[in-house]
Tab-separated table of C-alpha atoms and ligand atoms in Angstrom:
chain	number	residue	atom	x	y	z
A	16	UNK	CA	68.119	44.258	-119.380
A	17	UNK	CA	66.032	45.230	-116.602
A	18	UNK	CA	63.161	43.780	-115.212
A	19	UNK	CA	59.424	44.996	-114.266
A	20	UNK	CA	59.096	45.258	-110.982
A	21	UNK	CA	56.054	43.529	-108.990
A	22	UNK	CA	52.557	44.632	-109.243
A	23	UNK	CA	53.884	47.194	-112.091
A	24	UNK	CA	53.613	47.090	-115.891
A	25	UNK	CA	55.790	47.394	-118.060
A	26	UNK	CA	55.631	51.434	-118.503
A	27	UNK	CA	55.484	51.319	-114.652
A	28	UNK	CA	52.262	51.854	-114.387
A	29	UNK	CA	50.710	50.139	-111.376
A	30	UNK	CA	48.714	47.033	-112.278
A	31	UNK	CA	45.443	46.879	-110.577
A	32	UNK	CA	44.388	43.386	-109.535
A	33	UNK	CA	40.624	43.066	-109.113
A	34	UNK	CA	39.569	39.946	-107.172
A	35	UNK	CA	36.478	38.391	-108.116
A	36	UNK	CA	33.335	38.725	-105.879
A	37	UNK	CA	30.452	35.965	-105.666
A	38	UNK	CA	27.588	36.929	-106.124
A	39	UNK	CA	25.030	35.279	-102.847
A	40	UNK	CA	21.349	35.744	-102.346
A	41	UNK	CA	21.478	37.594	-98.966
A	42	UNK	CA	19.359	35.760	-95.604
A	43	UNK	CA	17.196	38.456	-95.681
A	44	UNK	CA	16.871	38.972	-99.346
A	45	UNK	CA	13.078	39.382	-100.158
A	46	UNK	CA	13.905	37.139	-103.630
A	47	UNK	CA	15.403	34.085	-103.560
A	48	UNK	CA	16.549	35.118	-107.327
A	49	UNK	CA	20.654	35.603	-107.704
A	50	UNK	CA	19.832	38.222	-110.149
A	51	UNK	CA	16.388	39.613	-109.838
A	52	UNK	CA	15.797	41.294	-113.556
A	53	UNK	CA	16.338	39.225	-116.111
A	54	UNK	CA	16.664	40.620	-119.566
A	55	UNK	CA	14.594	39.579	-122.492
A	56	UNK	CA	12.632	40.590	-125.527
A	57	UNK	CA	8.969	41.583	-126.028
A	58	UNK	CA	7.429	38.961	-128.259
A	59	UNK	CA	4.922	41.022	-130.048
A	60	UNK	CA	6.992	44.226	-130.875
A	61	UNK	CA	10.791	42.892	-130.193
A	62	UNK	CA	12.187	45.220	-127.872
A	63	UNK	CA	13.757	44.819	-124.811
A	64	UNK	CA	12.193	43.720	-121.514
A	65	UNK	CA	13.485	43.851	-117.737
A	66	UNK	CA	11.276	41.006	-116.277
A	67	UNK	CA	10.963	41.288	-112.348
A	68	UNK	CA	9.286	39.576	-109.727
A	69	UNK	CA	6.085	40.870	-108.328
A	70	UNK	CA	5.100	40.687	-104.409
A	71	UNK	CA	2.634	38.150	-105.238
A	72	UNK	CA	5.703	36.610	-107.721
A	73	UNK	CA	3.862	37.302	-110.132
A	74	UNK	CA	6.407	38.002	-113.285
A	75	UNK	CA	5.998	41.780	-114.550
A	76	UNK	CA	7.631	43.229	-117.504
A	77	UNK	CA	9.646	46.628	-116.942
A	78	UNK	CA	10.979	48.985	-119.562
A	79	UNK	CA	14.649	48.715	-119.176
A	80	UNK	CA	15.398	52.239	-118.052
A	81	UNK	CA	14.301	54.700	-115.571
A	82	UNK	CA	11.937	57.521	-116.337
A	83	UNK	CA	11.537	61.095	-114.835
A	84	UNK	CA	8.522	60.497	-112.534
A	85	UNK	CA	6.979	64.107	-113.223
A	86	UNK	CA	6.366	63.418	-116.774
A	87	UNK	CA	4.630	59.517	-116.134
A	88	UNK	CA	0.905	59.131	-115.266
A	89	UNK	CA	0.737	58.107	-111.603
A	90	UNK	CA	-1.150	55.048	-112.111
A	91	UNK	CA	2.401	53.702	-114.516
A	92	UNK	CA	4.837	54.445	-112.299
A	93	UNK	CA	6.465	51.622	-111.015
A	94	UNK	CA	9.702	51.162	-108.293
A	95	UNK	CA	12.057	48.215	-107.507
A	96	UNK	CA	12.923	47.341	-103.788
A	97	UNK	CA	14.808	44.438	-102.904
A	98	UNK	CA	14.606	43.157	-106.614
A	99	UNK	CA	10.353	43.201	-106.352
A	100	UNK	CA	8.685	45.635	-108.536
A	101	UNK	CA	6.022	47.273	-106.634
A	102	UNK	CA	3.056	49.117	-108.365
A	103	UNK	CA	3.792	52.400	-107.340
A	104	UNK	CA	6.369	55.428	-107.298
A	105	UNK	CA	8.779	55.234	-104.193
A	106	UNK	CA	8.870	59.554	-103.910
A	107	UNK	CA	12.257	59.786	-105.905
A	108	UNK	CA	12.029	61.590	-108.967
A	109	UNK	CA	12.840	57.943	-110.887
A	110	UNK	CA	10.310	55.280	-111.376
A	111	UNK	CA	10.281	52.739	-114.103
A	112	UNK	CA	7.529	51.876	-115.902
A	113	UNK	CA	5.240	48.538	-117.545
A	114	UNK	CA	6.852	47.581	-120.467
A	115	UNK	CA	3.248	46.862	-121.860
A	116	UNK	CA	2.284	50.953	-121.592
A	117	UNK	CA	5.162	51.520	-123.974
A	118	UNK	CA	4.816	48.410	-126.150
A	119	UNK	CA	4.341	50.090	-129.655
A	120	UNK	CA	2.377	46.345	-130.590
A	121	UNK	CA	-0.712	46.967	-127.670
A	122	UNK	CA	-3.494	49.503	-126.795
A	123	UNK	CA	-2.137	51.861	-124.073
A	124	UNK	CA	-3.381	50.907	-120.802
A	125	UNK	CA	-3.157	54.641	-119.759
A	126	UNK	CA	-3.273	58.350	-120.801
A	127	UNK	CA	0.059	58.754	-122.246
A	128	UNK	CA	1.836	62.179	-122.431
A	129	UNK	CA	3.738	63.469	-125.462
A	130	UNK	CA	6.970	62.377	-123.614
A	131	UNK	CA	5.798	58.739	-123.318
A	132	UNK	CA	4.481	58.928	-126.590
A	133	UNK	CA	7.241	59.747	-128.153
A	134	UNK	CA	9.290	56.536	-126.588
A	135	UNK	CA	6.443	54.495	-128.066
A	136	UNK	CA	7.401	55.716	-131.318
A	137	UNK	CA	10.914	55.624	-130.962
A	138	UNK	CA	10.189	51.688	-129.901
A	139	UNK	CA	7.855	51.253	-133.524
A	140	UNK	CA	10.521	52.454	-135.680
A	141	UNK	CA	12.769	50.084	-133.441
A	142	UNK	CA	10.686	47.062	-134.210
A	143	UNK	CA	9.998	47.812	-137.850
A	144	UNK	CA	13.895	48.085	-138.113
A	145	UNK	CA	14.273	44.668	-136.628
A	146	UNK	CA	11.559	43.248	-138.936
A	147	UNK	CA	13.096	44.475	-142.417
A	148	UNK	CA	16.721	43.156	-140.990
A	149	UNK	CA	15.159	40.018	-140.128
A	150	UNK	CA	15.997	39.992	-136.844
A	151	UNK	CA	13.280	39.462	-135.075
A	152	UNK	CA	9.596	37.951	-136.383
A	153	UNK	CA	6.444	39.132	-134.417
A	154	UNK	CA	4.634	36.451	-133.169
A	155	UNK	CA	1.430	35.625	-134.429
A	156	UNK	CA	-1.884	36.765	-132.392
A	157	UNK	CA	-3.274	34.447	-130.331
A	158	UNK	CA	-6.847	34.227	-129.445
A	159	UNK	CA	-8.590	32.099	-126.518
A	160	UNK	CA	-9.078	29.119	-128.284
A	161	UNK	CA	-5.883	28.949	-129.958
A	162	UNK	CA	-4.031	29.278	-126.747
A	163	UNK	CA	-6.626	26.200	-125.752
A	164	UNK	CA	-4.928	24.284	-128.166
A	165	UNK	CA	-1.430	25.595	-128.773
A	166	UNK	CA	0.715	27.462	-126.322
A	167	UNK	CA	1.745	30.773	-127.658
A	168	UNK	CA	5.334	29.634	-125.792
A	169	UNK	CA	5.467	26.593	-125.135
A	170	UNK	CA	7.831	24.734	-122.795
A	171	UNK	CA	10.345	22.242	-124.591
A	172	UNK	CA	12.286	19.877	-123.491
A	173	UNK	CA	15.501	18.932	-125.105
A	174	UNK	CA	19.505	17.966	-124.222
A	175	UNK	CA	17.867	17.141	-120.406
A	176	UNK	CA	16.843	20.651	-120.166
A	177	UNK	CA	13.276	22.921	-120.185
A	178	UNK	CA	13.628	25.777	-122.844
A	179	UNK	CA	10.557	28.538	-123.228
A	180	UNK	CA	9.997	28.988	-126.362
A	181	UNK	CA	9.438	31.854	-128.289
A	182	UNK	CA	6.773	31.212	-130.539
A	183	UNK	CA	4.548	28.428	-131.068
A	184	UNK	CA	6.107	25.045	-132.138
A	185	UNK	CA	4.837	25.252	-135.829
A	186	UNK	CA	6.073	29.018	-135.881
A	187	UNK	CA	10.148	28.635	-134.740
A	188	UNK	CA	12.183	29.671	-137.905
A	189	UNK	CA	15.350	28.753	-139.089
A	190	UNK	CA	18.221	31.294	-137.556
A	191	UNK	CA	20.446	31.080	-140.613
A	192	UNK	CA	21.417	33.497	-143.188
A	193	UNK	CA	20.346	32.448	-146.860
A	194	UNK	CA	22.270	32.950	-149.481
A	195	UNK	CA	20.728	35.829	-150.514
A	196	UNK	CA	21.358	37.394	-147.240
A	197	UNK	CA	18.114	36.972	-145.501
A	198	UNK	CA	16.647	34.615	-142.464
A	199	UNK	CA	15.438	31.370	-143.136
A	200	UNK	CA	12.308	31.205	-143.807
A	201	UNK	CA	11.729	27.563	-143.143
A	202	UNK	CA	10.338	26.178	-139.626
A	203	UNK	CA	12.290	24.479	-137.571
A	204	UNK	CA	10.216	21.270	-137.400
A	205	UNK	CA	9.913	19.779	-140.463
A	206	UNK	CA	7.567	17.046	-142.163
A	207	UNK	CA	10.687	14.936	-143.015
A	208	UNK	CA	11.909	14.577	-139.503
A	209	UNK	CA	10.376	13.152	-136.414
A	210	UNK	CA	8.538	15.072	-134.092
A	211	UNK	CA	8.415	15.757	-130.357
A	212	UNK	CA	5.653	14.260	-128.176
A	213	UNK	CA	3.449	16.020	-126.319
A	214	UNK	CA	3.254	14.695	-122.261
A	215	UNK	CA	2.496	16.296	-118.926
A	216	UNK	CA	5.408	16.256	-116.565
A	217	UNK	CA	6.396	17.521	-113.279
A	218	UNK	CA	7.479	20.946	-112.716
A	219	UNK	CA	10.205	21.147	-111.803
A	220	UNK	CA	11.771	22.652	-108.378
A	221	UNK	CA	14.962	24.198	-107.712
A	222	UNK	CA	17.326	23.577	-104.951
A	223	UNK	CA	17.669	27.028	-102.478
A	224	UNK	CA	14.489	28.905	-104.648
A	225	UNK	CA	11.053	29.616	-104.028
A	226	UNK	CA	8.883	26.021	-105.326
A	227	UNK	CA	4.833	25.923	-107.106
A	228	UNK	CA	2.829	23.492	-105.884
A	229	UNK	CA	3.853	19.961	-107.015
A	230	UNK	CA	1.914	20.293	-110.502
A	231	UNK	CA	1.589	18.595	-114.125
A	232	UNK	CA	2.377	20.604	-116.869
A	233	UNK	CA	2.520	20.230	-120.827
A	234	UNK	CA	6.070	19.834	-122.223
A	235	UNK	CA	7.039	19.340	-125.646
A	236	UNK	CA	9.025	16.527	-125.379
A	237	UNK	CA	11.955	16.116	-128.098
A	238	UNK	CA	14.070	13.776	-125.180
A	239	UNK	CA	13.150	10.672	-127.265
A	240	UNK	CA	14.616	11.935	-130.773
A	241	UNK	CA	18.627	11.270	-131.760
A	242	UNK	CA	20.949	13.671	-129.717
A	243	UNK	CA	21.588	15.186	-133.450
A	244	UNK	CA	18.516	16.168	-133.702
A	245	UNK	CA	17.875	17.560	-130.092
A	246	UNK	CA	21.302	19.518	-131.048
A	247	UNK	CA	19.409	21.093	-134.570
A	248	UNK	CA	16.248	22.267	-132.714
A	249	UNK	CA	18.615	24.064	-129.586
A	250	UNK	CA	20.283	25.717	-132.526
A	251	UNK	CA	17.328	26.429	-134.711
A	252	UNK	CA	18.024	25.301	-137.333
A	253	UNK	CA	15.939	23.453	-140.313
A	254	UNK	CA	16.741	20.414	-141.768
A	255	UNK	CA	18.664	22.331	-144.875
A	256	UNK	CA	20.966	24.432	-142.829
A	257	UNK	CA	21.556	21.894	-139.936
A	258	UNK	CA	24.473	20.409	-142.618
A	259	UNK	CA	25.538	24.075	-143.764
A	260	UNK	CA	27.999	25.056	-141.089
A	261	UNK	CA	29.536	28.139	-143.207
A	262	UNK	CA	25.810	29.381	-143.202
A	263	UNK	CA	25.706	32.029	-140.107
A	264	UNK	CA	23.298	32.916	-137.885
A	265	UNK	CA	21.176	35.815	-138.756
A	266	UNK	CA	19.374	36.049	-135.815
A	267	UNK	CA	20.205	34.887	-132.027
A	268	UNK	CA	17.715	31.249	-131.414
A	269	UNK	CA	14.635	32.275	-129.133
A	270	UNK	CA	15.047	29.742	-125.990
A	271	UNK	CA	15.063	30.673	-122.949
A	272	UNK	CA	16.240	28.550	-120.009
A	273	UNK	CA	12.860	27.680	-118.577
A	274	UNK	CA	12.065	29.276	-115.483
A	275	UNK	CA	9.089	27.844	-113.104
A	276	UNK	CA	9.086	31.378	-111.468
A	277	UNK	CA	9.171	33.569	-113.966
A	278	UNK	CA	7.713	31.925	-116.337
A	279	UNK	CA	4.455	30.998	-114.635
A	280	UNK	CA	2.320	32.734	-116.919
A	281	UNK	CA	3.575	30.064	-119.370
A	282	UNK	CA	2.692	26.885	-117.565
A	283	UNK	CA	0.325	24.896	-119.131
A	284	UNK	CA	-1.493	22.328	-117.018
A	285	UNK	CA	-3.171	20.452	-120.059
A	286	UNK	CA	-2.040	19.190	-122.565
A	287	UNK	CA	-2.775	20.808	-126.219
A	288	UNK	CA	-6.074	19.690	-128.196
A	289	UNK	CA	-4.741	17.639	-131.303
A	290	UNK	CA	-5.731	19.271	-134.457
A	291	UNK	CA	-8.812	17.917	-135.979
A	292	UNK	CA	-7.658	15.568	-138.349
A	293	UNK	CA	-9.442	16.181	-142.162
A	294	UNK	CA	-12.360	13.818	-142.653
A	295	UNK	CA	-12.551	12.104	-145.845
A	296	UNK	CA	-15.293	11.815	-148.174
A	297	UNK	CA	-16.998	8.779	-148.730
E	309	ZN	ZN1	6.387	45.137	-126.802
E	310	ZN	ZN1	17.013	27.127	-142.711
């Protein structure tokens, strides 16, 4: 019987070790981010978003892949440096582009070639295909007053961490499959069970990254309910499919680790309006 010999497999083949590399935010590293775009998905038409840092750290939405400059109108073209998106082409023939001149779900902010148009409609059929399967739900429109009241995404707290989420509180479904093969179509909060508290609280800073101004903002607070229930809401999950483990998950749950950079947009400093409760008739 022989043996393999060192740093061979079996077939003799040499075996290629890789050693693992850390990942460090460089000194001079114009983001303090570890990973500067962060994937995620458009909330009106469900597609995929790079979200980047702006100069002014402002967040900014990409498209996830790089276009031929020639064939993008000069105002949309867009280039990363350092991890910042910058408002402008950088002279290669590459640039990316605003997700929100693609988004098949919003009026074009520019004059839009047939090539661009014809990723727009590549991205409709996209989000119409993720609407019959269920997998993703469009959020509702918002309009000034409503966002007075009710953050579009809110920030929730649960488990001792800050989740965006991705609709508004009354609007998170159910992630499980039915038994008839479709989503859920119950809301995660339910009448039955208690309900999180609304309450301003600090936001919070993180150790080594850029910090906002010591503020107040509006959390959804579910700390105060029984860890089991914390647990249901992280997984999204109603009250009837919270006890039906052989139930899967038809669709991945929206949160997203809360983020006081890029997620500034979403920072509330008020907290929502109650609704107006019905008056009664005398
Ligand atoms: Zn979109
Ligand atoms: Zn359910």
């Amino acid at each position: 019987m022989c043996s393999t010999p060192a740093g061979r497999h079996w077939d003799g083949s040499p075996r290629i070790t890789r050693h693992p590399r850390p990942l460090q935010v460089a000194a001079t590293s114009p983001t303090r981010l570890l990973r500067a775009g962060q994937s995620s998905r458009c909330r009106r038409c469900g597609n995929r978003i790079d979200l980047y840092q702006r100069a002014d750290q402002r967040p900014i939405a990409l498209h996830p892949t790089e276009l031929t400059a020639t064939l993008v109108p000069e105002p949309c073209r867009w280039h990363l440096g350092g991890g910042i998106a910058y408002p402008h082409g950088d002279g290669s023939p590459w640039c990316r582009i605003p997700h929100a001149v693609l988004c098949p779900c919003r009026t074009p902010l520019c004059r839009t070639g047939p090539h661009l148009n014809a990723i727009r409609r590549h991205l409709a059929v996209r989000t119409r295909r993720l609407t019959d399967t269920g997998a993703f739900t469009p959020a509702p429109p918002t309009t000034s007053s409503q966002t007075a009241q009710h953050p579009a995404r809110p920030v929730v707290q649960m488990l001792l961490c800050r989740y965006l989420a991705e609709h508004t509180i009354e609007h998170i479904r159910c992630v499980a499959q039915t038994r008839h093969r479709h989503r859920c179509p119950h809301p995660v909060l339910a009448p039955t069970r208690p309900a999180g508290t609304w309450r301003l609280l600090p936001t919070p800073r993180r150790r080594g990254q850029l910090t906002l101004p010591d503020a107040l903002m509006s959390v959804y607070d579910l700390g105060h309910l029984p860890y089991s229930e914390q647990l249901r809401w992280r997984a999204q999950r109603c009250p009837q499919h919270v006890a039906a483990p052989g139930a899967a998950d038809l669709a991945p749950a929206g949160w997203q680790p809360f983020d006081p950079l890029l997620h500034t947009a979403h920072i509330r400093t008020r907290l929502p309006h109650p609704p107006a409760r019905p008056r009664r008739n005398r």
